[in-house]
Backbone as a printed PyTorch tensor [residue, N CA C, xyz], in Angstrom:
tensor([[[ -17.4600,  -57.2110, -229.6620],
         [ -16.8020,  -57.4190, -228.0710],
         [ -17.6040,  -56.9040, -227.1970]],

        [[ -18.3950,  -55.9400, -227.4570],
         [ -19.2560,  -55.3200, -226.0300],
         [ -20.1720,  -56.3000, -226.1760]],

        [[ -20.8780,  -56.6130, -226.8960],
         [ -22.1460,  -57.9160, -226.8690],
         [ -21.7760,  -59.4280, -225.8970]],

        [[ -20.1790,  -59.6890, -226.0590],
         [ -19.7820,  -60.4670, -225.6310],
         [ -19.4650,  -60.5300, -223.8300]],

        [[ -19.6280,  -59.2960, -223.3030],
         [ -19.4780,  -58.9940, -222.1100],
         [ -20.5710,  -58.7460, -221.6500]],

        [[ -21.8500,  -58.6210, -222.2780],
         [ -22.9670,  -57.8930, -221.5130],
         [ -23.7510,  -59.3070, -220.8910]],

        [[ -24.1830,  -58.7180, -219.8030],
         [ -24.7350,  -60.1700, -219.0220],
         [ -26.4150,  -60.1270, -219.6230]],

        [[ -27.0870,  -61.4250, -219.3630],
         [ -28.4190,  -61.3630, -219.9070],
         [ -28.7730,  -62.2090, -218.8710]],

        [[ -30.4530,  -62.2560, -218.8400],
         [ -31.5270,  -62.6620, -217.8620],
         [ -31.3470,  -64.2250, -218.4110]],

        [[ -31.2200,  -65.0580, -217.7680],
         [ -31.4110,  -66.2870, -217.9700],
         [ -32.6780,  -67.2050, -217.3000]],

        [[ -33.5850,  -67.8090, -218.2970],
         [ -34.6060,  -68.5760, -217.7910],
         [ -34.7120,  -69.9080, -218.2730]],

        [[ -33.4760,  -70.3970, -218.2520],
         [ -33.7270,  -71.8320, -218.9580],
         [ -32.7360,  -72.9020, -218.3540]],

        [[ -31.9690,  -72.4320, -217.3770],
         [ -31.3670,  -73.4130, -216.2660],
         [ -30.2000,  -72.7220, -215.5780]],

        [[ -29.2050,  -73.3610, -215.4130],
         [ -27.9600,  -72.7720, -214.3040],
         [ -27.5230,  -71.5650, -214.8040]],

        [[ -27.7860,  -70.6370, -213.8560],
         [ -27.2750,  -69.4240, -213.9500],
         [ -25.8400,  -69.3040, -213.6960]],

        [[ -24.9320,  -68.4970, -214.5850],
         [ -23.5360,  -68.3680, -214.0840],
         [ -23.6510,  -66.9030, -213.7470]],

        [[ -22.5960,  -66.4230, -212.9760],
         [ -23.0020,  -64.9930, -212.2640],
         [ -21.6510,  -64.3870, -213.3230]],

        [[ -21.0510,  -64.4240, -213.9980],
         [ -20.2780,  -63.7840, -215.1440],
         [ -20.9480,  -63.9830, -216.2650]],

        [[ -22.4270,  -64.5590, -216.5930],
         [ -22.7370,  -64.3680, -218.0840],
         [ -24.4020,  -64.0190, -217.4610]],

        [[ -24.9720,  -64.2250, -216.3460],
         [ -26.1490,  -64.0180, -216.1530],
         [ -26.5770,  -63.0350, -215.0210]],

        [[ -27.5680,  -62.2160, -214.9520],
         [ -28.0220,  -61.4810, -214.0230],
         [ -28.5860,  -62.2640, -212.6860]],

        [[ -28.3640,  -62.1900, -211.7270],
         [ -28.5830,  -63.1830, -210.4690],
         [ -28.7610,  -62.1670, -209.1720]],

        [[ -29.8110,  -62.9320, -208.4010],
         [ -30.1840,  -62.8550, -207.0790],
         [ -28.7620,  -63.2150, -206.4620]],

        [[ -28.9310,  -62.2140, -205.5060],
         [ -27.5260,  -62.3650, -204.4740],
         [ -28.1730,  -63.4920, -203.5810]],

        [[ -27.6750,  -64.6470, -203.5450],
         [ -27.7200,  -65.9710, -202.7330],
         [ -26.7870,  -66.0330, -201.6600]],

        [[ -26.2160,  -65.4440, -201.1350],
         [ -25.0570,  -65.7520, -200.1500],
         [ -25.6610,  -66.0710, -199.0510]],

        [[ -26.9680,  -65.3450, -198.5220],
         [ -27.4510,  -65.5270, -197.1230],
         [ -28.1560,  -67.2150, -197.4420]],

        [[ -28.4650,  -67.3720, -198.4260],
         [ -29.2880,  -68.6770, -198.4860],
         [ -28.2570,  -69.9150, -198.3210]],

        [[ -27.3160,  -69.4550, -199.1820],
         [ -25.9330,  -70.6000, -198.9760],
         [ -25.3780,  -70.8820, -197.5180]],

        [[ -25.4580,  -69.6060, -196.8470],
         [ -25.0090,  -69.8230, -195.5790],
         [ -26.0610,  -70.6510, -194.7680]],

        [[ -27.1640,  -70.3620, -194.9910],
         [ -28.1830,  -71.3990, -194.3380],
         [ -27.8520,  -72.7620, -194.5550]],

        [[ -27.7300,  -73.2520, -195.9210],
         [ -27.9740,  -74.3860, -196.4670],
         [ -26.7150,  -74.9430, -195.6110]],

        [[ -25.4110,  -74.1800, -195.7020],
         [ -24.2580,  -74.7820, -195.1980],
         [ -24.2430,  -75.1600, -193.7570]],

        [[ -25.1850,  -74.3350, -192.8980],
         [ -25.2470,  -74.5750, -191.6790],
         [ -26.0540,  -76.1110, -191.6410]],

        [[ -26.9860,  -76.1880, -192.2060],
         [ -28.0710,  -77.2180, -192.3840],
         [ -27.1940,  -78.2640, -192.6730]],

        [[ -26.1970,  -78.5510, -193.7030],
         [ -25.6000,  -79.6140, -193.9970],
         [ -24.3660,  -79.9500, -193.2450]],

        [[ -23.9080,  -78.9980, -192.4890],
         [ -23.2390,  -79.2400, -191.2770],
         [ -23.6640,  -79.7910, -189.9940]],

        [[ -25.0240,  -79.6850, -190.0100],
         [ -25.6670,  -80.4930, -188.6680],
         [ -26.2300,  -81.7140, -189.4290]],

        [[ -26.0620,  -81.9000, -190.4730],
         [ -26.5350,  -83.4440, -191.0450],
         [ -27.8120,  -83.5340, -191.2280]],

        [[ -28.3560,  -82.4550, -191.7990],
         [ -29.9080,  -82.3090, -192.1290],
         [ -30.0810,  -82.9150, -193.5800]],

        [[ -31.0490,  -83.5460, -193.6300],
         [ -31.7070,  -83.8470, -194.9390],
         [ -32.9990,  -83.0560, -195.3260]],

        [[ -33.3670,  -82.4210, -196.4500],
         [ -34.0010,  -81.4270, -196.4590],
         [ -34.5720,  -80.9670, -197.8340]],

        [[ -35.6430,  -80.1810, -198.0550],
         [ -35.9200,  -80.2730, -199.4820],
         [ -35.8470,  -78.7070, -199.6390]],

        [[ -35.4930,  -78.4170, -201.0640],
         [ -35.3670,  -77.0640, -201.5200],
         [ -36.7810,  -76.8630, -202.4140]],

        [[ -38.0390,  -76.2290, -202.3280],
         [ -39.2960,  -76.5880, -202.9850],
         [ -39.7410,  -75.0400, -203.5390]],

        [[ -39.3400,  -74.8290, -204.6990],
         [ -40.1970,  -73.5500, -204.9650],
         [ -40.7190,  -73.6100, -206.6150]],

        [[ -41.1830,  -72.9270, -207.1390],
         [ -41.8170,  -73.0560, -208.5350],
         [ -41.0240,  -72.9920, -209.6180]],

        [[ -41.1570,  -73.3380, -210.7800],
         [ -40.1390,  -73.2410, -211.8830],
         [ -39.4360,  -71.7470, -212.1880]],

        [[ -37.8880,  -71.9420, -212.3800],
         [ -37.1540,  -70.6920, -212.8760],
         [ -37.2340,  -69.9600, -211.3570]],

        [[ -37.1190,  -70.6390, -210.1290],
         [ -36.5900,  -69.7240, -209.0430],
         [ -35.3240,  -69.9130, -208.5800]],

        [[ -34.4810,  -70.5850, -209.4430],
         [ -33.1760,  -70.8350, -208.7950],
         [ -32.8340,  -72.1780, -208.0450]],

        [[ -33.5440,  -73.2290, -208.0740],
         [ -33.1330,  -74.2480, -207.4450],
         [ -31.8750,  -74.6830, -207.9910]],

        [[ -31.8510,  -74.9160, -209.0830],
         [ -30.8570,  -75.5690, -209.6220],
         [ -29.3460,  -74.9690, -209.6860]],

        [[ -29.5730,  -73.6290, -209.5800],
         [ -28.6860,  -72.3510, -209.7140],
         [ -27.9150,  -72.6230, -208.2660]],

        [[ -28.5710,  -72.9200, -207.1720],
         [ -28.6230,  -72.8240, -206.0620],
         [ -27.7000,  -74.1540, -205.6920]],

        [[ -28.2420,  -75.2380, -206.1960],
         [ -27.7240,  -76.4310, -206.1850],
         [ -26.1470,  -76.5780, -206.7500]],

        [[ -26.2850,  -75.9830, -207.9070],
         [ -24.6650,  -75.6600, -208.6050],
         [ -23.6530,  -75.0240, -207.5210]],

        [[ -24.3610,  -73.9610, -206.8890],
         [ -23.6050,  -73.0030, -205.7150],
         [ -23.0840,  -73.4660, -204.6990]],

        [[ -24.0470,  -74.5080, -204.0910],
         [ -23.7290,  -75.4210, -203.1750],
         [ -22.5210,  -76.2770, -203.5520]],

        [[ -22.8010,  -76.9470, -204.5040],
         [ -21.7780,  -77.9210, -204.8350],
         [ -20.3380,  -77.1200, -205.0850]],

        [[ -20.1320,  -75.9060, -205.8070],
         [ -18.8900,  -75.5020, -205.9690],
         [ -18.3930,  -74.9500, -204.4510]],

        [[ -19.1860,  -74.3750, -203.5770],
         [ -18.7820,  -73.6510, -202.3080],
         [ -18.4640,  -74.4660, -201.5670]],

        [[ -18.8660,  -76.1260, -201.3020],
         [ -18.4120,  -76.9280, -200.2720],
         [ -17.8010,  -78.3330, -200.8010]],

        [[ -17.2380,  -78.1950, -202.0050],
         [ -16.5510,  -79.3530, -202.6750],
         [ -14.9120,  -79.5920, -202.0320]],

        [[ -14.7210,  -78.4110, -200.8650],
         [ -13.4880,  -78.8190, -200.4380],
         [ -13.6440,  -79.6140, -199.1260]],

        [[ -14.7960,  -78.9790, -198.3410],
         [ -14.9980,  -79.7330, -197.1770],
         [ -15.9090,  -81.3550, -197.7390]],

        [[ -16.7440,  -81.5210, -198.8570],
         [ -17.6600,  -82.7200, -198.6920],
         [ -17.2790,  -83.1110, -200.1320]],

        [[ -17.7810,  -84.4760, -200.0400],
         [ -17.5430,  -85.2390, -201.1620],
         [ -19.1280,  -85.0610, -201.8180]],

        [[ -19.4810,  -84.1600, -202.9610],
         [ -20.6090,  -83.8840, -203.2650],
         [ -20.7860,  -84.9110, -204.7690]],

        [[ -22.2070,  -85.3450, -204.7500],
         [ -22.6640,  -86.0670, -205.8030],
         [ -23.9060,  -85.1890, -206.0770]],

        [[ -23.9190,  -84.4700, -207.2480],
         [ -24.9200,  -83.5140, -207.5590],
         [ -25.4120,  -84.3930, -208.7650]],

        [[ -26.7530,  -84.8350, -208.6790],
         [ -27.4610,  -85.7580, -209.5860],
         [ -28.9400,  -85.1630, -209.7480]],

        [[ -29.4640,  -85.4390, -211.0530],
         [ -30.4350,  -85.1560, -211.3120],
         [ -31.8720,  -86.3220, -211.9460]],

        [[ -32.8660,  -86.3680, -211.5870],
         [ -33.9550,  -87.3530, -211.9360],
         [ -34.6160,  -86.8160, -213.2830]],

        [[ -34.0390,  -85.7860, -213.8250],
         [ -34.7580,  -85.5290, -215.2240],
         [ -34.2480,  -86.0740, -216.3220]],

        [[ -35.2740,  -86.6860, -216.7220],
         [ -34.8820,  -87.5110, -218.2230],
         [ -35.1760,  -89.0770, -217.7630]],

        [[ -35.0850,  -89.2200, -216.2620],
         [ -35.1930,  -90.8900, -216.0140],
         [ -36.4260,  -91.0120, -216.0280]],

        [[ -36.9850,  -92.3120, -216.9510],
         [ -38.1600,  -92.8500, -216.9810],
         [ -39.1640,  -93.0500, -215.9140]],

        [[ -40.1500,  -92.9910, -215.7420],
         [ -41.0430,  -93.1220, -214.7060],
         [ -41.1180,  -94.7770, -214.2530]],

        [[ -40.9280,  -95.6620, -215.1340],
         [ -40.8000,  -97.0110, -214.8740],
         [ -39.7220,  -97.2790, -213.8020]],

        [[ -38.7690,  -96.2300, -213.9270],
         [ -37.2990,  -96.3470, -212.8790],
         [ -37.9010,  -96.1940, -211.5580]],

        [[ -39.1230,  -95.4660, -211.3270],
         [ -39.4820,  -95.4470, -209.8180],
         [ -40.6260,  -96.3390, -209.7510]],

        [[ -41.0390,  -97.3410, -210.2890],
         [ -42.3600,  -98.0630, -210.3680],
         [ -42.2500,  -99.0920, -208.6110]],

        [[ -41.0810,  -99.1940, -208.1790],
         [ -40.6210,  -99.7900, -206.6150],
         [ -39.7580,  -99.4040, -206.2560]],

        [[ -39.1100,  -99.8100, -205.1150],
         [ -38.2240,  -99.2950, -204.0790],
         [ -36.7930,  -99.6820, -205.1100]],

        [[ -37.0780, -100.9210, -205.3290],
         [ -35.8180, -101.7120, -205.8710],
         [ -35.1290, -100.8330, -207.1550]],

        [[ -36.2690, -100.5990, -207.8510],
         [ -35.4510,  -99.8900, -209.2160],
         [ -34.9120,  -98.5090, -209.1610]],

        [[ -36.2620,  -98.1510, -207.8620],
         [ -35.6180,  -96.4940, -207.9010],
         [ -34.1790,  -96.5790, -206.8460]],

        [[ -33.8350,  -97.5510, -206.2220],
         [ -32.4810,  -97.4980, -205.1310],
         [ -31.4150,  -97.7410, -206.6080]],

        [[ -31.9070,  -98.6670, -207.3340],
         [ -31.0190,  -99.0910, -208.5740],
         [ -30.5720,  -97.9490, -209.5750]],

        [[ -31.6990,  -97.2440, -209.7000],
         [ -31.5870,  -95.7340, -210.6880],
         [ -30.4990,  -95.0710, -209.9470]],

        [[ -31.0250,  -94.5940, -208.4490],
         [ -30.1940,  -93.7340, -207.8920],
         [ -28.5020,  -94.2020, -207.8760]],

        [[ -28.4260,  -95.3530, -207.3710],
         [ -26.8740,  -95.8530, -207.6180],
         [ -26.0770,  -95.4820, -208.9400]],

        [[ -27.0580,  -96.2670, -209.9240],
         [ -26.5760,  -95.8360, -211.5670],
         [ -26.1530,  -94.4580, -211.6700]],

        [[ -26.7080,  -93.2820, -210.8880],
         [ -26.6580,  -91.8800, -211.2200],
         [ -25.2250,  -91.8060, -210.5040]],

        [[ -25.0640,  -92.2470, -209.2590],
         [ -23.8840,  -92.0870, -208.3250],
         [ -22.9820,  -92.2830, -209.3500]],

        [[ -22.9260,  -93.8060, -209.4160],
         [ -21.6110,  -94.4050, -210.2240],
         [ -21.4790,  -93.3480, -211.5620]],

        [[ -22.2390,  -93.1560, -212.5990],
         [ -22.3900,  -92.1150, -213.4930],
         [ -21.6450,  -90.8450, -213.0800]],

        [[ -22.2870,  -90.1430, -211.9300],
         [ -21.4460,  -89.0150, -211.4930],
         [ -19.8800,  -89.0450, -211.4370]],

        [[ -19.8360,  -90.0710, -210.7440],
         [ -18.0660,  -90.3780, -210.1280],
         [ -17.3840,  -90.9680, -211.3800]],

        [[ -17.7710,  -91.6120, -212.1570],
         [ -17.0190,  -91.4410, -213.5190],
         [ -16.2920,  -90.1840, -213.7030]],

        [[ -16.7360,  -88.8440, -213.9240],
         [ -16.4080,  -87.7550, -214.3560],
         [ -16.1360,  -86.8990, -213.2440]],

        [[ -15.8980,  -87.6010, -212.0150],
         [ -15.4770,  -86.6720, -210.9350],
         [ -13.9520,  -86.6090, -210.5100]],

        [[ -13.8690,  -85.9120, -209.5750],
         [ -12.4380,  -86.2080, -208.9320],
         [ -12.2750,  -86.7980, -207.8610]],

        [[ -13.6620,  -87.8610, -207.6700],
         [ -13.5340,  -88.7240, -206.5660],
         [ -11.9640,  -89.6240, -206.6240]],

        [[ -11.6070,  -90.2190, -205.4870],
         [ -10.6670,  -91.0020, -205.4340],
         [ -10.8840,  -92.4090, -206.4660]],

        [[  -9.6600,  -92.8740, -206.7120],
         [ -10.0340,  -94.2060, -207.6880],
         [ -10.3190,  -95.2150, -207.0490]],

        [[ -10.1430,  -95.2180, -205.7840],
         [ -11.0170,  -96.3080, -204.7670],
         [ -11.9780,  -96.1470, -204.6350]],

        [[ -12.7680,  -94.9050, -204.7400],
         [ -14.1410,  -94.9820, -204.6730],
         [ -14.8360,  -95.2800, -205.9780]],

        [[ -14.1330,  -94.7920, -207.1840],
         [ -14.7850,  -95.2430, -208.4050],
         [ -14.4830,  -96.6250, -208.5970]],

        [[ -13.3660,  -97.3190, -208.0090],
         [ -13.3330,  -98.9200, -208.2660],
         [ -14.1210,  -99.4940, -207.5460]],

        [[ -14.3970,  -99.1400, -206.3180],
         [ -15.9520,  -99.8100, -205.6260],
         [ -16.9770,  -99.5880, -206.1610]],

        [[ -17.2630,  -98.1660, -206.8120],
         [ -18.7570,  -98.1390, -207.2510],
         [ -18.8060,  -98.9640, -208.5930]],

        [[ -17.8620,  -99.1150, -209.3130],
         [ -17.6840,  -99.9090, -210.6100],
         [ -18.2020, -101.3940, -210.0530]],

        [[ -17.1420, -101.6110, -209.1740],
         [ -17.5630, -103.1810, -208.4400],
         [ -18.7850, -103.8030, -207.9850]],

        [[ -19.1830, -102.3140, -207.2250],
         [ -20.4460, -102.7270, -206.2010],
         [ -21.7480, -102.4580, -206.8990]],

        [[ -21.9120, -101.8380, -207.9140],
         [ -22.9160, -101.4990, -208.9510],
         [ -23.0680, -102.5200, -210.0730]],

        [[ -23.6360, -103.3710, -210.2250],
         [ -23.5270, -104.0200, -211.5460],
         [ -24.4480, -103.4830, -212.3050]],

        [[ -24.1310, -103.7730, -213.7710],
         [ -24.8790, -103.2680, -214.9680],
         [ -26.5880, -103.6840, -215.2340]],

        [[ -26.5500, -104.8230, -214.8610],
         [ -27.9310, -105.5780, -214.3330],
         [ -28.3390, -105.1920, -212.8130]],

        [[ -29.2810, -104.4390, -212.8330],
         [ -29.8690, -103.6890, -211.5290],
         [ -30.6880, -104.6000, -210.7840]],

        [[ -31.4580, -105.4660, -211.7600],
         [ -32.7400, -106.4410, -210.9870],
         [ -32.1300, -106.9190, -209.6290]],

        [[ -30.8990, -107.2320, -209.6060],
         [ -30.6580, -108.4490, -208.1850],
         [ -30.5120, -107.1160, -207.1410]],

        [[ -30.5890, -105.9490, -207.2050],
         [ -30.2480, -104.8980, -206.0390],
         [ -31.4580, -104.9240, -205.3660]],

        [[ -31.3490, -105.1270, -203.9870],
         [ -32.6330, -104.9680, -203.4130],
         [ -31.9860, -103.8240, -201.9610]],

        [[ -33.1060, -103.4910, -201.4560],
         [ -32.9910, -102.2490, -200.5260],
         [ -31.8010, -102.3440, -199.4390]],

        [[ -31.7200, -103.6320, -199.0440],
         [ -30.6880, -103.7530, -198.2760],
         [ -29.1960, -103.9160, -198.7590]],

        [[ -29.1510, -104.3590, -200.2210],
         [ -28.1130, -104.1780, -200.7600],
         [ -27.5530, -102.5230, -200.9450]],

        [[ -28.4680, -101.7340, -201.1300],
         [ -28.3530, -100.2760, -201.5040],
         [ -27.9580,  -99.6890, -200.2130]],

        [[ -28.3950, -100.1010, -199.2020],
         [ -28.0420,  -99.6200, -197.8160],
         [ -26.3100,  -99.9430, -197.7240]],

        [[ -25.9900, -101.1920, -197.9090],
         [ -24.9370, -101.5460, -197.6670],
         [ -24.0150, -100.8720, -198.8080]],

        [[ -24.2020, -101.0330, -199.6870],
         [ -23.3130, -100.0270, -200.9110],
         [ -23.2560,  -98.2830, -200.2220]],

        [[ -24.1550,  -98.1780, -199.8650],
         [ -23.9870,  -96.7270, -199.3150],
         [ -23.2410,  -96.6000, -198.3000]],

        [[ -23.4060,  -97.2630, -197.1590],
         [ -22.3280,  -97.5220, -195.8730],
         [ -21.4440,  -97.3990, -196.5420]],

        [[ -20.8030,  -98.6820, -197.3780],
         [ -19.3940,  -98.7240, -197.8760],
         [ -18.8100,  -97.6980, -198.4140]],

        [[ -19.6120,  -97.1350, -199.4110],
         [ -19.3530,  -95.9280, -200.1730],
         [ -18.9620,  -94.7480, -198.8370]],

        [[ -19.7360,  -94.6280, -197.8220],
         [ -19.4900,  -93.4310, -196.8560],
         [ -18.1440,  -93.8440, -195.8890]],

        [[ -17.9190,  -95.0880, -195.8620],
         [ -17.0160,  -95.6650, -195.2570],
         [ -15.5010,  -94.9850, -196.0690]],

        [[ -15.4340,  -95.1950, -197.4140],
         [ -14.4470,  -94.8990, -197.8690],
         [ -14.0460,  -93.7180, -198.3240]],

        [[ -14.8480,  -92.6490, -198.0410],
         [ -14.7440,  -91.5800, -198.5750],
         [ -13.9840,  -90.5910, -197.6830]],

        [[ -13.0700,  -89.6440, -197.6510],
         [ -12.4720,  -88.8280, -196.7450],
         [ -13.0330,  -87.8540, -196.2290]],

        [[ -13.7020,  -87.6380, -197.0100],
         [ -14.9630,  -86.0620, -196.7460],
         [ -16.0250,  -86.9540, -196.6020]],

        [[ -17.0060,  -86.3140, -195.4200],
         [ -18.5260,  -86.5050, -195.3900],
         [ -19.3200,  -86.4030, -197.1010]],

        [[ -19.7940,  -87.1830, -197.1580],
         [ -20.7860,  -87.3130, -198.5410],
         [ -22.0970,  -86.5730, -198.5510]],

        [[ -22.2180,  -85.7280, -199.4440],
         [ -23.5280,  -84.8890, -199.5570],
         [ -23.9350,  -85.1470, -200.9250]],

        [[ -25.3620,  -85.6500, -200.9780],
         [ -26.1780,  -85.6890, -202.2410],
         [ -27.1100,  -84.7560, -202.3830]],

        [[ -26.6360,  -83.9000, -203.9080],
         [ -27.9050,  -83.0010, -204.2540],
         [ -28.6300,  -83.8280, -205.5940]],

        [[ -29.8660,  -83.8230, -205.0360],
         [ -31.0490,  -84.4590, -206.3550],
         [ -31.6980,  -83.4930, -206.9080]],

        [[ -31.5250,  -83.1060, -207.7720],
         [ -32.7340,  -82.0500, -208.7170],
         [ -33.6460,  -82.8160, -209.3390]],

        [[ -34.6790,  -82.0820, -209.7640],
         [ -35.8110,  -82.2760, -210.5460],
         [ -36.6220,  -83.5460, -209.9810]],

        [[ -36.5480,  -83.9210, -208.4080],
         [ -36.9420,  -84.9980, -207.7260],
         [ -38.5250,  -84.9970, -208.3200]],

        [[ -39.2480,  -83.8630, -208.7110],
         [ -40.7150,  -83.9000, -209.0210],
         [ -40.8770,  -84.7720, -210.1800]],

        [[ -40.1180,  -85.1370, -210.7900],
         [ -39.9300,  -85.9610, -211.9040],
         [ -40.2840,  -87.3520, -211.4090]],

        [[ -40.1660,  -87.6040, -210.0990],
         [ -40.4110,  -88.9550, -209.5180],
         [ -41.4650,  -89.2150, -208.6020]],

        [[ -41.8140,  -87.8160, -208.4270],
         [ -42.6960,  -87.7830, -206.7490],
         [ -44.1180,  -88.3740, -206.9350]],

        [[ -44.5710,  -88.6700, -208.0650],
         [ -46.0020,  -89.4050, -208.0900],
         [ -45.7260,  -90.7890, -208.1900]],

        [[ -44.7270,  -91.4780, -207.8290],
         [ -44.4720,  -92.8450, -208.1470],
         [ -44.3570,  -93.6270, -206.4890]],

        [[ -45.0420,  -94.6890, -206.1630],
         [ -44.8030,  -95.3210, -205.2450],
         [ -43.5300,  -95.5310, -204.6480]],

        [[ -42.6890,  -96.1070, -205.8520],
         [ -41.2930,  -96.3350, -205.4800],
         [ -40.4400,  -95.5160, -204.8480]],

        [[ -40.5540,  -94.1760, -205.5820],
         [ -39.9810,  -93.0040, -205.1630],
         [ -40.3900,  -92.7650, -203.4440]],

        [[ -41.7100,  -92.9860, -203.2330],
         [ -41.5560,  -92.7960, -201.7010],
         [ -40.8980,  -93.9900, -201.1100]],

        [[ -40.9260,  -95.0630, -201.3070],
         [ -40.2160,  -96.1980, -200.6280],
         [ -38.8620,  -95.8290, -200.7020]],

        [[ -38.5320,  -95.3230, -201.6470],
         [ -36.8260,  -94.9520, -201.7700],
         [ -36.5240,  -93.8450, -200.8210]],

        [[ -37.3000,  -92.7450, -200.5600],
         [ -37.3400,  -92.0370, -199.8410],
         [ -37.2650,  -92.5990, -198.2810]],

        [[ -38.1260,  -93.4940, -198.1040],
         [ -38.2790,  -94.4850, -196.7630],
         [ -36.8700,  -95.0560, -196.3500]],

        [[ -36.2590,  -95.6390, -197.2710],
         [ -34.7620,  -96.1760, -197.4070],
         [ -33.9400,  -95.0880, -196.9280]],

        [[ -34.1010,  -93.9370, -197.5570],
         [ -32.9730,  -92.8750, -197.2150],
         [ -33.2540,  -92.4850, -195.9370]],

        [[ -34.4140,  -92.3440, -195.3960],
         [ -34.7270,  -91.9800, -193.9380],
         [ -34.6090,  -92.9000, -192.9320]],

        [[ -34.3890,  -94.1840, -193.1190],
         [ -33.9860,  -95.4710, -192.1420],
         [ -32.4170,  -94.9480, -192.1130]],

        [[ -32.0530,  -94.9180, -193.0830],
         [ -30.2250,  -95.0420, -193.2540],
         [ -30.1980,  -93.6420, -192.3500]],

        [[ -30.7680,  -92.5340, -192.2440],
         [ -30.7310,  -91.0160, -191.8980],
         [ -30.8190,  -91.6610, -190.1540]],

        [[ -31.7560,  -92.3620, -189.7800],
         [ -32.0110,  -93.0150, -188.7130],
         [ -30.9200,  -93.5910, -187.9380]],

        [[ -30.0830,  -94.3850, -188.7160],
         [ -29.2460,  -95.3780, -188.2910],
         [ -28.0700,  -94.5310, -188.3320]],

        [[ -27.9820,  -93.4480, -188.6540],
         [ -26.5220,  -92.8810, -188.9010],
         [ -25.7070,  -92.6740, -187.6000]],

        [[ -25.8520,  -92.9900, -186.5680],
         [ -24.8570,  -92.9970, -185.4370],
         [ -24.4110,  -94.5520, -185.5070]],

        [[ -25.0520,  -95.7210, -186.1100],
         [ -24.3960,  -96.8820, -185.8100],
         [ -23.6550,  -97.2810, -187.2200]],

        [[ -24.1180,  -96.5570, -188.5410],
         [ -23.7400,  -97.3230, -189.9000],
         [ -23.3880,  -96.0870, -190.6060]],

        [[ -22.6000,  -96.0060, -191.7490],
         [ -22.0600,  -95.0640, -192.2260],
         [ -23.2660,  -94.4920, -193.2660]],

        [[ -23.2670,  -93.2550, -193.4430],
         [ -24.5120,  -92.6800, -194.5660],
         [ -23.9530,  -91.4430, -194.7260]],

        [[ -25.0360,  -90.7790, -195.6400],
         [ -24.4680,  -89.5040, -196.2200],
         [ -24.9940,  -88.5550, -195.1140]],

        [[ -23.8070,  -87.4230, -195.2140],
         [ -23.5930,  -86.1290, -194.3260],
         [ -25.2960,  -85.7150, -194.3910]],

        [[ -25.5150,  -85.2770, -195.7270],
         [ -26.6700,  -84.8370, -195.7430],
         [ -27.4110,  -85.1060, -197.2830]],

        [[ -28.7800,  -84.7330, -197.7910],
         [ -29.3010,  -85.0790, -198.8670],
         [ -30.2160,  -83.8820, -198.9620]],

        [[ -29.9420,  -83.2040, -200.0550],
         [ -30.7440,  -82.1840, -200.5080],
         [ -31.7550,  -82.3620, -201.8390]],

        [[ -32.9270,  -82.5180, -201.4740],
         [ -34.2500,  -82.6800, -202.6840],
         [ -34.4870,  -81.4950, -203.4510]],

        [[ -34.6770,  -80.9140, -204.3450],
         [ -35.0160,  -79.8300, -205.1530],
         [ -35.9640,  -80.2650, -206.3700]]])
């Protein structure tokens, strides 16, 4: 019984406060909350095992009442997925669709994603991507925040850089076209 309640150090993934020793990240979470409220798109950049994934998990839990949170990861995504902007956008949409399937999002949003994102993604172009995101954001009753973990898995690919350019263009047009409230890359 004693061993079952003892905390331990975790160096293999997300830390859970009731199971693992953790640094207090309350101040960090408040800074992130303010950045999201301002509509910032930003990166959390640290070395391995510095708590990036744990921080994203805490943000997701803490803000899920105010925002529609999509927490996805590029870990395990094949390099070919980022060979060009079209495939990078398609993979991103597939990850959103998969996350929606298992979330508490409205049935309207789940149905939209099922219908808007075909299984065969070759037909998706950057303009389709922007239209799908705009429609998704307009359907959501809460602003959408996207948390993308393990972006370094895609960072060396030209398609990923172009994908970021598409996100940036949507960010710049946010006054006239619905888009994400915030995007956090870790």
